[in-house]
XYZ file of C-alpha atoms in Angstrom:
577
model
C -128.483 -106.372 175.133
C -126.658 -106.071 171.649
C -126.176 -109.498 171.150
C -129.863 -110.253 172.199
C -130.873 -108.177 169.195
C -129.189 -109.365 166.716
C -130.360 -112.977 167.614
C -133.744 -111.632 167.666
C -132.668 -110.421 164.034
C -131.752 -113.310 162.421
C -134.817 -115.374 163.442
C -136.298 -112.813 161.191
C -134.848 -113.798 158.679
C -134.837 -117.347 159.504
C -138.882 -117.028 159.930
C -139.151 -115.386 156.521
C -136.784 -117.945 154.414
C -133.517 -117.133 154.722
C -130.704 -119.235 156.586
C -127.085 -117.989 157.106
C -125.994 -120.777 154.361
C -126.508 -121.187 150.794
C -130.419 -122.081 149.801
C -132.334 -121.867 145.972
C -135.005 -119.551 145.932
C -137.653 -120.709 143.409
C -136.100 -118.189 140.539
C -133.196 -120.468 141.025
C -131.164 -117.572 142.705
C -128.208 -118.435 145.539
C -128.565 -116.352 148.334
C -125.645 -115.805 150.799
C -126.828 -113.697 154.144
C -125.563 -111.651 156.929
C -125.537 -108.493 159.504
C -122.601 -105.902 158.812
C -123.691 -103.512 161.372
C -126.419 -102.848 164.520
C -129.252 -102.360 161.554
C -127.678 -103.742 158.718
C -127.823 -106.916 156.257
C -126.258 -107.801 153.507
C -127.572 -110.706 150.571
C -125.350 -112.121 147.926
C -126.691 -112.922 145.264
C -125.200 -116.271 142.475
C -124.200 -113.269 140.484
C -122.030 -112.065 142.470
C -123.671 -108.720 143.827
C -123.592 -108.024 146.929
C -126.175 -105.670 148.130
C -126.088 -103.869 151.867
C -129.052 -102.839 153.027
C -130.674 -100.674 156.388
C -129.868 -97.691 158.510
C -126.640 -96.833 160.332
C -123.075 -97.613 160.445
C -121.207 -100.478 158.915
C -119.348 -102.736 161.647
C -114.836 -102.573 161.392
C -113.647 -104.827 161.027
C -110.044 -105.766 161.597
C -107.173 -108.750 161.039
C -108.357 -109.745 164.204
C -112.135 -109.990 162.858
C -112.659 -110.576 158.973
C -115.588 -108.740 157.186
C -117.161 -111.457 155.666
C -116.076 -111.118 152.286
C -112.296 -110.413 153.259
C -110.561 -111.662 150.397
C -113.862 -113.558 148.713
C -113.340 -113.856 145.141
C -117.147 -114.429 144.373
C -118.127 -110.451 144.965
C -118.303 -108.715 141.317
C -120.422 -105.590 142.379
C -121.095 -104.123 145.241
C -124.688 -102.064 146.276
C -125.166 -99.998 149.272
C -128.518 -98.657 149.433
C -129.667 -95.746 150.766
C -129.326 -95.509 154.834
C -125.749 -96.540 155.226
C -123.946 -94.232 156.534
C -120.672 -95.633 156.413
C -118.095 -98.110 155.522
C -115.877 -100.054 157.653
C -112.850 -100.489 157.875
C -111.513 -103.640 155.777
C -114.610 -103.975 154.590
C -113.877 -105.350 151.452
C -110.223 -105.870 151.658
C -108.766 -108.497 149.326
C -112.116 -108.341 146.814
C -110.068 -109.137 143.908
C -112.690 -109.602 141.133
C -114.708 -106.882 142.627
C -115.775 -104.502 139.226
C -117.987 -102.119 140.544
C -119.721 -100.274 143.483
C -122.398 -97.853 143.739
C -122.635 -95.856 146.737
C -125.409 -93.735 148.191
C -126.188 -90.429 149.169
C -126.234 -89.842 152.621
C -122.860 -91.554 153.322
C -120.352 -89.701 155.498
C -117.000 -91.948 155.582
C -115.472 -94.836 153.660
C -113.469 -96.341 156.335
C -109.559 -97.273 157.043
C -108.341 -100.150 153.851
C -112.398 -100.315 152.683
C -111.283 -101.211 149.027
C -107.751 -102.344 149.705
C -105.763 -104.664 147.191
C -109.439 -104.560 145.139
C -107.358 -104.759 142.101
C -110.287 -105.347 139.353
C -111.893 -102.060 140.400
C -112.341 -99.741 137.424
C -114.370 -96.820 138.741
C -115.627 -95.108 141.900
C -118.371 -92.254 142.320
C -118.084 -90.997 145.568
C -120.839 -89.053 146.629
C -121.172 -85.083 147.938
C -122.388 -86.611 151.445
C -118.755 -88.333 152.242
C -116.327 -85.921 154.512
C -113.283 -88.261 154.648
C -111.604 -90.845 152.768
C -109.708 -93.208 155.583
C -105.897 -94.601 155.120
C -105.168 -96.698 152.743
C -109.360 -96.847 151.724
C -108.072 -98.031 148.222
C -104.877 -98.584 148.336
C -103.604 -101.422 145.328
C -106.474 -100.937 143.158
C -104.448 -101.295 140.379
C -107.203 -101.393 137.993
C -108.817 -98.443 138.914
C -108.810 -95.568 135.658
C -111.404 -92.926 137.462
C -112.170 -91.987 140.783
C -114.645 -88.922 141.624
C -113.824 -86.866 144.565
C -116.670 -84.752 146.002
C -116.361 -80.889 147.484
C -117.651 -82.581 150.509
C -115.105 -84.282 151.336
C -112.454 -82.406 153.702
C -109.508 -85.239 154.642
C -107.602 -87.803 152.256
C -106.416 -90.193 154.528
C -102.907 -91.719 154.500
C -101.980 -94.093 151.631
C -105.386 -93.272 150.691
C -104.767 -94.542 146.724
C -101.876 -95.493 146.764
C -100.751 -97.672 144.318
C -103.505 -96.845 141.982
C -101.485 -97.337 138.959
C -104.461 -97.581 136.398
C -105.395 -93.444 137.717
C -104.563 -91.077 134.858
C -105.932 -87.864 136.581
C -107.250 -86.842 140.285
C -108.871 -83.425 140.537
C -108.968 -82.458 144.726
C -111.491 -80.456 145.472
C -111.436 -76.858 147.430
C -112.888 -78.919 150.353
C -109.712 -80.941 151.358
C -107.438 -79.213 153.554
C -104.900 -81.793 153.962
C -103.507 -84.606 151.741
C -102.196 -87.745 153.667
C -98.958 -88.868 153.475
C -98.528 -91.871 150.367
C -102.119 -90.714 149.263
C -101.182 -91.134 145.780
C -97.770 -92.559 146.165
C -97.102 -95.198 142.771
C -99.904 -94.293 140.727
C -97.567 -94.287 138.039
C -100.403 -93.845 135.150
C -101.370 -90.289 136.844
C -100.542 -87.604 134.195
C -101.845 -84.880 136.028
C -103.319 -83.563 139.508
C -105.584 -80.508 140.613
C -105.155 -79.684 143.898
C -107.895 -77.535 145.487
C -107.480 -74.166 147.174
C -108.185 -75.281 150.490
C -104.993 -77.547 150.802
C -102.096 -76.152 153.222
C -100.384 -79.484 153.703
C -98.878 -82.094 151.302
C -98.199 -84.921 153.760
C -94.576 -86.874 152.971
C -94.982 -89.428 149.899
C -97.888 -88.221 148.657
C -97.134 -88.334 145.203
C -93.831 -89.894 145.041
C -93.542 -92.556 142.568
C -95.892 -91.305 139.930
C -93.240 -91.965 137.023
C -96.223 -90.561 134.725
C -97.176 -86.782 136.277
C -95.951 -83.924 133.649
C -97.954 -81.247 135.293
C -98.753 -80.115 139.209
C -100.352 -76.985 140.218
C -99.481 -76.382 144.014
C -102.444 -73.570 145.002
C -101.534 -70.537 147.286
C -102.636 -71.783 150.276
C -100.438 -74.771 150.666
C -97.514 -74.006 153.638
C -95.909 -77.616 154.127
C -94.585 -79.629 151.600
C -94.012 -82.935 153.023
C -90.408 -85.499 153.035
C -90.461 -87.529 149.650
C -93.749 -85.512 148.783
C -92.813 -85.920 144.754
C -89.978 -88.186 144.852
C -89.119 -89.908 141.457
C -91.682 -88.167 139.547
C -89.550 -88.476 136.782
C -91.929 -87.189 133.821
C -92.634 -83.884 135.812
C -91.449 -80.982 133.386
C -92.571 -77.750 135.566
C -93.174 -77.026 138.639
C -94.003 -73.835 140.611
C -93.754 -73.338 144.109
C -96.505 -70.579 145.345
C -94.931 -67.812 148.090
C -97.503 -69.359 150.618
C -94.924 -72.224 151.639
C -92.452 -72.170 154.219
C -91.665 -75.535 154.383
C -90.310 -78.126 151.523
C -88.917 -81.154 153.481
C -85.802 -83.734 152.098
C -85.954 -85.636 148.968
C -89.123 -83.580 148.819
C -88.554 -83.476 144.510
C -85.573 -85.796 144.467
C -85.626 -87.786 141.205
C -87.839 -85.905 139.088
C -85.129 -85.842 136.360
C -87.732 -84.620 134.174
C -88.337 -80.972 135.896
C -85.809 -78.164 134.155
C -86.622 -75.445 136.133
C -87.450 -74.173 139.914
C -87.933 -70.781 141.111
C -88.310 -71.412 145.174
C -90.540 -68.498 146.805
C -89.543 -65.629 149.083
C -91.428 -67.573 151.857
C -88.413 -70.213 152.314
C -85.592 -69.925 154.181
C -83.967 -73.283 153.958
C -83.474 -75.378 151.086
C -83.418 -78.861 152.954
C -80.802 -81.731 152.267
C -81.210 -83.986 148.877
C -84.301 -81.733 148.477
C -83.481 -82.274 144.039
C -81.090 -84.826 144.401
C -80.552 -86.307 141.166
C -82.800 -83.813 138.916
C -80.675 -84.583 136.059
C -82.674 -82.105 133.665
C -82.489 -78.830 135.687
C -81.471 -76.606 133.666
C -82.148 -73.207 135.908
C -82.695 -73.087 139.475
C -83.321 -69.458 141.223
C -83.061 -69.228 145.112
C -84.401 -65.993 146.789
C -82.629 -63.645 148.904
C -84.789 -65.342 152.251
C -82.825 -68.235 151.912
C -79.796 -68.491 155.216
C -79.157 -72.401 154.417
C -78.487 -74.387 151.886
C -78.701 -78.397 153.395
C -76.620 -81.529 152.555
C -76.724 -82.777 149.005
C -79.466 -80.380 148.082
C -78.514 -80.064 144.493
C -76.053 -83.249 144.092
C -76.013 -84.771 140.902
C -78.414 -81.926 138.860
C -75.863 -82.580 136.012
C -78.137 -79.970 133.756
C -77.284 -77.119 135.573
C -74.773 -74.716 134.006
C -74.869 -71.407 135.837
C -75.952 -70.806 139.717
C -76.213 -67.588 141.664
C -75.802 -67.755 145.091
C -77.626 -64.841 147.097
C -76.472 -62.731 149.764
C -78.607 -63.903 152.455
C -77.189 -67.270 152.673
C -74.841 -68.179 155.607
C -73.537 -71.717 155.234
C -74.010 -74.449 152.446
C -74.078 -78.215 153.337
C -71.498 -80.804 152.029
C -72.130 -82.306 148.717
C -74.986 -80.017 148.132
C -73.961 -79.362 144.617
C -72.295 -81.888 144.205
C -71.554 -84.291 140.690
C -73.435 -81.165 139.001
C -71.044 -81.930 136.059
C -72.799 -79.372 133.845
C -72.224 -76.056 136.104
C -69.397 -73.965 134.333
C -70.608 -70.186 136.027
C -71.026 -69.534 139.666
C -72.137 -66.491 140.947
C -71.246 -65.867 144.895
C -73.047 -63.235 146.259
C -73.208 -64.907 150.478
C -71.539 -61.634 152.279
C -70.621 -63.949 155.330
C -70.978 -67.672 154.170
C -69.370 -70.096 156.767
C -66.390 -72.337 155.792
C -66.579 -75.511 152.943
C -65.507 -79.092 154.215
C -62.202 -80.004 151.388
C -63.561 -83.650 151.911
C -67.001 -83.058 151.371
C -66.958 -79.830 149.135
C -70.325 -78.534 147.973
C -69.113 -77.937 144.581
C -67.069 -81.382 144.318
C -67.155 -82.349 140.766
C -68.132 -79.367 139.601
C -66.030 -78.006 136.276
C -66.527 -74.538 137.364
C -64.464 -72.058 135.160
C -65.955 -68.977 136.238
C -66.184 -67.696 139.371
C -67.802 -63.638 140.123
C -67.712 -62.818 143.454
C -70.564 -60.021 144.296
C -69.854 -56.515 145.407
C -71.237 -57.140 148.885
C -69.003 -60.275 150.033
C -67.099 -59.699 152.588
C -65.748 -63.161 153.494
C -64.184 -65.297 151.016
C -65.045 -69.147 152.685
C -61.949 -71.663 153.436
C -61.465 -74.299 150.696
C -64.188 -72.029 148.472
C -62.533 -73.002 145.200
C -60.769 -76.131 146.241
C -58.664 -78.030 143.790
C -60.758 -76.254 141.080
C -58.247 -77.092 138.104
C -61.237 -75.790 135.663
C -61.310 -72.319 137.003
C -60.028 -69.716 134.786
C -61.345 -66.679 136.133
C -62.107 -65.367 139.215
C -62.823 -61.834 140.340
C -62.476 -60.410 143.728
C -64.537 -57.606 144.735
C -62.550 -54.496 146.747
C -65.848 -55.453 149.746
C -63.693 -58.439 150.326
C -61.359 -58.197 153.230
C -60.895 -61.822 154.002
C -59.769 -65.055 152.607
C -60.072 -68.433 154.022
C -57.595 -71.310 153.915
C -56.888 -72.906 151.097
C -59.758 -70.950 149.376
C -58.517 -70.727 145.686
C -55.709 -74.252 146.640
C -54.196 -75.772 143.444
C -56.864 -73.457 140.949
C -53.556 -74.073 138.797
C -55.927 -73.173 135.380
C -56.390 -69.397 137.014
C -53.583 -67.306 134.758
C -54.649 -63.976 136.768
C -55.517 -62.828 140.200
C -55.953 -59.635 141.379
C -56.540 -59.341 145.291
C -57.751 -55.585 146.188
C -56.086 -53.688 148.897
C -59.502 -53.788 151.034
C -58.248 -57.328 151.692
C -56.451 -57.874 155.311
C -56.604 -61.302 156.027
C -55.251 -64.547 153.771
C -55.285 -67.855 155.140
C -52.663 -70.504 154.831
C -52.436 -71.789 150.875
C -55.071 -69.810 149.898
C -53.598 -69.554 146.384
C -51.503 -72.486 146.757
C -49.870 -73.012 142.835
C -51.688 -70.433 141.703
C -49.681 -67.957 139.719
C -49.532 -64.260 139.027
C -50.825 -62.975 141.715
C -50.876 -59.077 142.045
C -50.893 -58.051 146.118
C -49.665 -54.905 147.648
C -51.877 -55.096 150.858
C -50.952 -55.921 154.459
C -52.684 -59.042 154.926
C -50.115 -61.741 156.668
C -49.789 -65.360 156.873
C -48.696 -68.244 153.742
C -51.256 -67.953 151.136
C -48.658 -69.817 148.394
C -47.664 -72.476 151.232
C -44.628 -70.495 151.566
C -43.831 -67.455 154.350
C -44.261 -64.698 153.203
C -47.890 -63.021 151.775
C -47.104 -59.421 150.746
C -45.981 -60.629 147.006
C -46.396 -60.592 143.342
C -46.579 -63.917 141.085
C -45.051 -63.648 137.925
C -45.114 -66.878 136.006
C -43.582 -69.960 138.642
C -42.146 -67.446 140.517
C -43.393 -65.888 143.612
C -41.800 -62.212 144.502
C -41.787 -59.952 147.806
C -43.238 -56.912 145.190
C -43.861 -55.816 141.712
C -40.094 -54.739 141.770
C -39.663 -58.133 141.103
C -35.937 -58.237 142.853
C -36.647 -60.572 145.770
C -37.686 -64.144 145.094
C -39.642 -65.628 147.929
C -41.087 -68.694 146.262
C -41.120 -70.980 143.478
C -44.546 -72.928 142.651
C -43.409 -74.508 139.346
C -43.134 -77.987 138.280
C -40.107 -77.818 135.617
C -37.128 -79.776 136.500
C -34.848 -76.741 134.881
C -34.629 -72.949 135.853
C -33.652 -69.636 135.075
C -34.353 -67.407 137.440
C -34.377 -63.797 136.256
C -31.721 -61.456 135.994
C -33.974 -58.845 138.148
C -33.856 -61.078 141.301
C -31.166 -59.473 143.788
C -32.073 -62.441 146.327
C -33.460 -65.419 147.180
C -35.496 -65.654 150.201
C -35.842 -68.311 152.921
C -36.996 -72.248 151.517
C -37.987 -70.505 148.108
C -37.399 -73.607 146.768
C -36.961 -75.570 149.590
C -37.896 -79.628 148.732
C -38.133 -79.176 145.112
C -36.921 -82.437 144.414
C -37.534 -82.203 140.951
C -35.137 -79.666 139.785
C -32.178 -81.073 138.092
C -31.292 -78.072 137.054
C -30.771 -74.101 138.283
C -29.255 -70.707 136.623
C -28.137 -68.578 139.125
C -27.702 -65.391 137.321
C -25.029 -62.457 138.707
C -27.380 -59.932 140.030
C -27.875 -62.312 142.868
C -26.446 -61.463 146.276
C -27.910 -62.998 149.159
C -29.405 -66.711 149.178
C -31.625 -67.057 152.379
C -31.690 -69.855 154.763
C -32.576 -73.381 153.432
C -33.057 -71.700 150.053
C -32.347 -74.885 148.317
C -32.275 -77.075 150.894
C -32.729 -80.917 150.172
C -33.199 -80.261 146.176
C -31.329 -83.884 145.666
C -32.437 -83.807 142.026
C -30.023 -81.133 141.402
C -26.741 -82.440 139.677
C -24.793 -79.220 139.310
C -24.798 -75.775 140.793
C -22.727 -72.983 140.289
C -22.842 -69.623 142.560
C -21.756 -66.471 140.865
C -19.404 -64.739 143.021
C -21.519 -61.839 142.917
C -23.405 -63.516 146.147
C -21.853 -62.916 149.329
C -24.248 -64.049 151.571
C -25.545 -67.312 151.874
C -28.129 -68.207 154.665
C -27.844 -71.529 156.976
C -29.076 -74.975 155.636
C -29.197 -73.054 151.707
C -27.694 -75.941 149.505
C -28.581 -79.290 152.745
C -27.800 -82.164 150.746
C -27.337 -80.705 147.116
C -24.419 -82.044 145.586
C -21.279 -80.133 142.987
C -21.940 -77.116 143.959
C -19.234 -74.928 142.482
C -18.355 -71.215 144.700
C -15.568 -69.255 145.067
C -17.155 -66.702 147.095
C -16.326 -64.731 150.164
C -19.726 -65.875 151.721
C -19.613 -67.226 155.675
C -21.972 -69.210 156.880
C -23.198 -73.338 157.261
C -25.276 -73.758 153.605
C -24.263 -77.636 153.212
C -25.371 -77.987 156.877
C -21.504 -77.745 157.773
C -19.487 -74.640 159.353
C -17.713 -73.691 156.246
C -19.146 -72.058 153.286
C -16.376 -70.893 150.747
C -15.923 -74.493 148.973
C -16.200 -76.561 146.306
C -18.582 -79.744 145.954
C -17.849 -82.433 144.297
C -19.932 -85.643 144.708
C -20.503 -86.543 148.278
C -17.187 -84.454 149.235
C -17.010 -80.385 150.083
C -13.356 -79.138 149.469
C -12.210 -75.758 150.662
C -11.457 -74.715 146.651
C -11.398 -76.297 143.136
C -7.862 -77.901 144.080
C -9.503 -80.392 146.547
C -6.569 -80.830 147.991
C -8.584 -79.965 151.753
C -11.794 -82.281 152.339
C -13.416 -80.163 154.845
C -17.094 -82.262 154.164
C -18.898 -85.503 153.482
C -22.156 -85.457 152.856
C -22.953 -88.893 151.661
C -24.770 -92.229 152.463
C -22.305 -94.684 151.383
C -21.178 -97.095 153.995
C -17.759 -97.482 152.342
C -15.621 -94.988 151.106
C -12.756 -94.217 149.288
């Protein structure tokens, strides 16, 4: 029955003149003809106008069937009178030289890629009758400098303008309520947007790429801002983020190396990975107390940062989330419970962080929290702290103080690895300097069982000769156990006991002497250390052999300075003398 009328249709306009091809009217006017919808017709005119005409809806059209001026380069303006009540999809798709359109009142929708790739389109009037703008409706007009958005309309559909380059400003009225994703994604020449009060979603892409945008007002009732929403909008200088959202999704501002400071809302709880990647020119960045999680690469590579605070309320920060933020010299660390930091993929890799406060309410020092921080200088520990991860403060060789309060029972393994002067006097157990003991005090290189100083349990030095000091009365177990640096040790006469493998397998060491003031000397003490001069009355196996009083010369232990009984060899050689 359809197809009946439209024959019936164009024998009208046969019988009145008209043909489907090309004719000359009598002004000398070429005509081209056509139906676009149940009522419609359209005429194009030798100018290059193309006028649509009747009552209704326009037909979609799709790859599958071409409007007929898909991709015609002849169409320079476009009229659609009064009665049309929409535009289909792909209408005029690929209407390059296409300047101008003029569209009634009365219309309701501009259909799905309408105006797509019209790249010689300078302006477009939309009018107040028009509720939605379809995906990707004009899309590549790269010429277009103005577009007019009405308070009727209620929906920007996806990819809507994107790629507008020639747009310098969009104002979006308080009738939209969403914004599609890639609506305005590339129109680098935008400079500034107004979004409307109605808007509670900012769909993913939908303003990434605009290299031009300084200035963006997100209203109060937006909730959802979308993956990639503002990606590489690098010219963006402020930005503020209304309480109403709850939900900023990755890369959501990564890029926008313009933008020097956020302040996220109390209404977000999780700062999403590579959510600022690479904002290069934040300078100050404040996260609220709502915030539990802090995602992968969040913050990576904002080299303008100097200072951070992190607050109590968070629980666990992702790897590389701060990292390469070469500027960031100050952190404040306020988690109370934050969960441990991956040493491969540290948060705060990169970082040159020299100053370190720990807030009052921590309880939980993370493992690996200040790994291989060489910068730091200063850190101070809060008496609410009564743990210490592993490796937490490892090779922070720059720190030239630490103070760990009493309140603190629990140290992991290296958790001040080379760090010296410590001052301890809790309980806590385990091998925070990679040695045995934890109870201690650092002085200097050295590493003692107290304040008294008289016990020497470790040695975290790198100098190839030693004194040790005259107020050590022993040396404990492997205190300097693989130094195979040393070349040289003063063992002074207030020494009496050398613990077990004390020196063992020092093979830099060219000379020893032991004061006879020492009369015991543990198992294993000297393994493979060579002249080693004692007359002694200590008993026990230091060279690794049964005897102990000796004297070493070479690879050969004598039973005294006469060497006239070899009790020992303790070289490699495969021929001796």
């Amino acid at each position: 029955m359809k197809q009946a009328k439209r024959m019936m249709f164009l024998l009208l306009l046969m019988f009145s003149g008209l043909i489907f091809s090309t004719i000359r009217a009598e002004a000398a006017e070429t005509f081209k003809v056509g139906i676009c919808g149940e009522k419609l017709t359209w005429v194009l005119t030798d100018d290059g106008t193309l006028t649509i005409s009747g009552t209704g809806e326009m037909e979609n059209y799709s790859y599958r069937n071409y409007s007929p001026w898909r991709n015609s380069d002849l169409i320079q303006n476009v009229v659609i009178e009064e009665g049309v009540t929409s535009i289909g999809d792909e209408a005029f798709l690929g209407c390059w030289n296409l300047t101008t359109i003029e569209l009634p009142d009365g219309l309701t929708s501009i259909g799905n890629y309408a105006f797509k790739d019209c790249a010689g389109l300078i302006s477009v009037t939309i009018p107040n009758s028009v509720t939605s703008i379809g995906n990707g409706a004009f899309s590549n007009c790269t010429g277009l400098t103005s577009v007019s958005i009405p308070n009727s309309v209620t929906s920007i559909g996806e990819s809507a303008f994107d790629g507008c380059s020639g747009l310098t400003s969009v104002s979006i009225p308080d009738s939209v309520t969403s914004i599609g994703s890639y609506a305005f994604r590339g129109c680098s020449g935008l400079t500034s947007v107004t979004i409307g009060n109605s808007v509670t979603t900012i769909e993913g892409s939908a303003f990434s790429d605009c290299s031009s945008l300084t200035s963006i007002t997100i209203p109060n009732s937006v909730t959802s801002i979308g993956n990639h929403a503002f990606r590489d909008c690098e010219s963006l200088k402020s930005l503020t983020i209304p309480n109403s959202v709850t939900s900023i999704g990755i890369y959501a501002f990564s890029g926008c190396s313009g933008l020097t400071s956020v302040t996220i809302p109390n209404s977000v709880t999780s700062i999403v990975d590579n959510v600022f990647y690479e904002c290069t020119g934040l300078t100050s960045i404040i996260i609220p107390n709502s915030v539990t999680s802090i995602g992968y690469s969040a913050f990576n590579g904002c080299s303008g940062l100097t200072s951070l605070t992190i607050p109590n309320s968070v629980t666990s920060i992702g790897n590389y989330a701060f990292y390469y933020c070469t500027g960031l010299t100050t952190l404040n660390f306020n988690a109370i419970n934050c969960s441990d930091f991956n040493s491969s993929y540290h948060p705060f890799g990169n970082c040159p962080i020299s100053t370190i406060v720990i807030g009052d309410s921590v309880q939980r020092i993370p493992a690996y929290f200040a790994y291989n921080k060489t910068s730091l200088t200063s850190i101070t520990i809060p008496n609410s702290v009564t743990s210490i991860g592993s490796s937490a403060f490892y090779n922070c060789s720059g720190l030239t103080s630490v103070t760990i309060p009493n309140s603190v029972t629990s140290i992991g393994n290296r958790a001040f690895y080379l760090v010296k002067n410590i001052v301890y006097s809790g309980t806590a157990t385990g091998s925070p300097w990679g040695a045995l003991n934890v109870n201690g005090y650092t002085d200097g290189d050295f590493v003692y069982a107290d304040n008294t100083k008289t016990t020497l349990t470790a040695y975290i030095g790198t100098s190839t000769n030693i004194t040790i000091p005259n107020t050590v009365t022993s040396i404990g177990s492997s205190a300097f156990e693989n130094c195979s640096g040393l070349t040289s040790v003063n063992i002074p006469n207030s020494i009496t006991t050398i613990g077990y493998a004390a020196f063992a397998n020092c093979t830099g060491l060219t000379s020893v002497t032991i004061p006879n003031s020492v009369t015991t000397i543990g198992g294993y003490a000297f393994y493979l250390v060579k002249n080693i001069i004692y007359s002694g009355m200590a008993t026990g196996s230091p060279w690794g052999a049964l005897a102990v009083n000796g004297y070493v010369e070479g690879d050969f232990i004598y039973s005294d300075n006469t060497k006239m009984t070899l009790i020992k060899y303790i070289g490699t050689s495969t021929y001796v003398t």
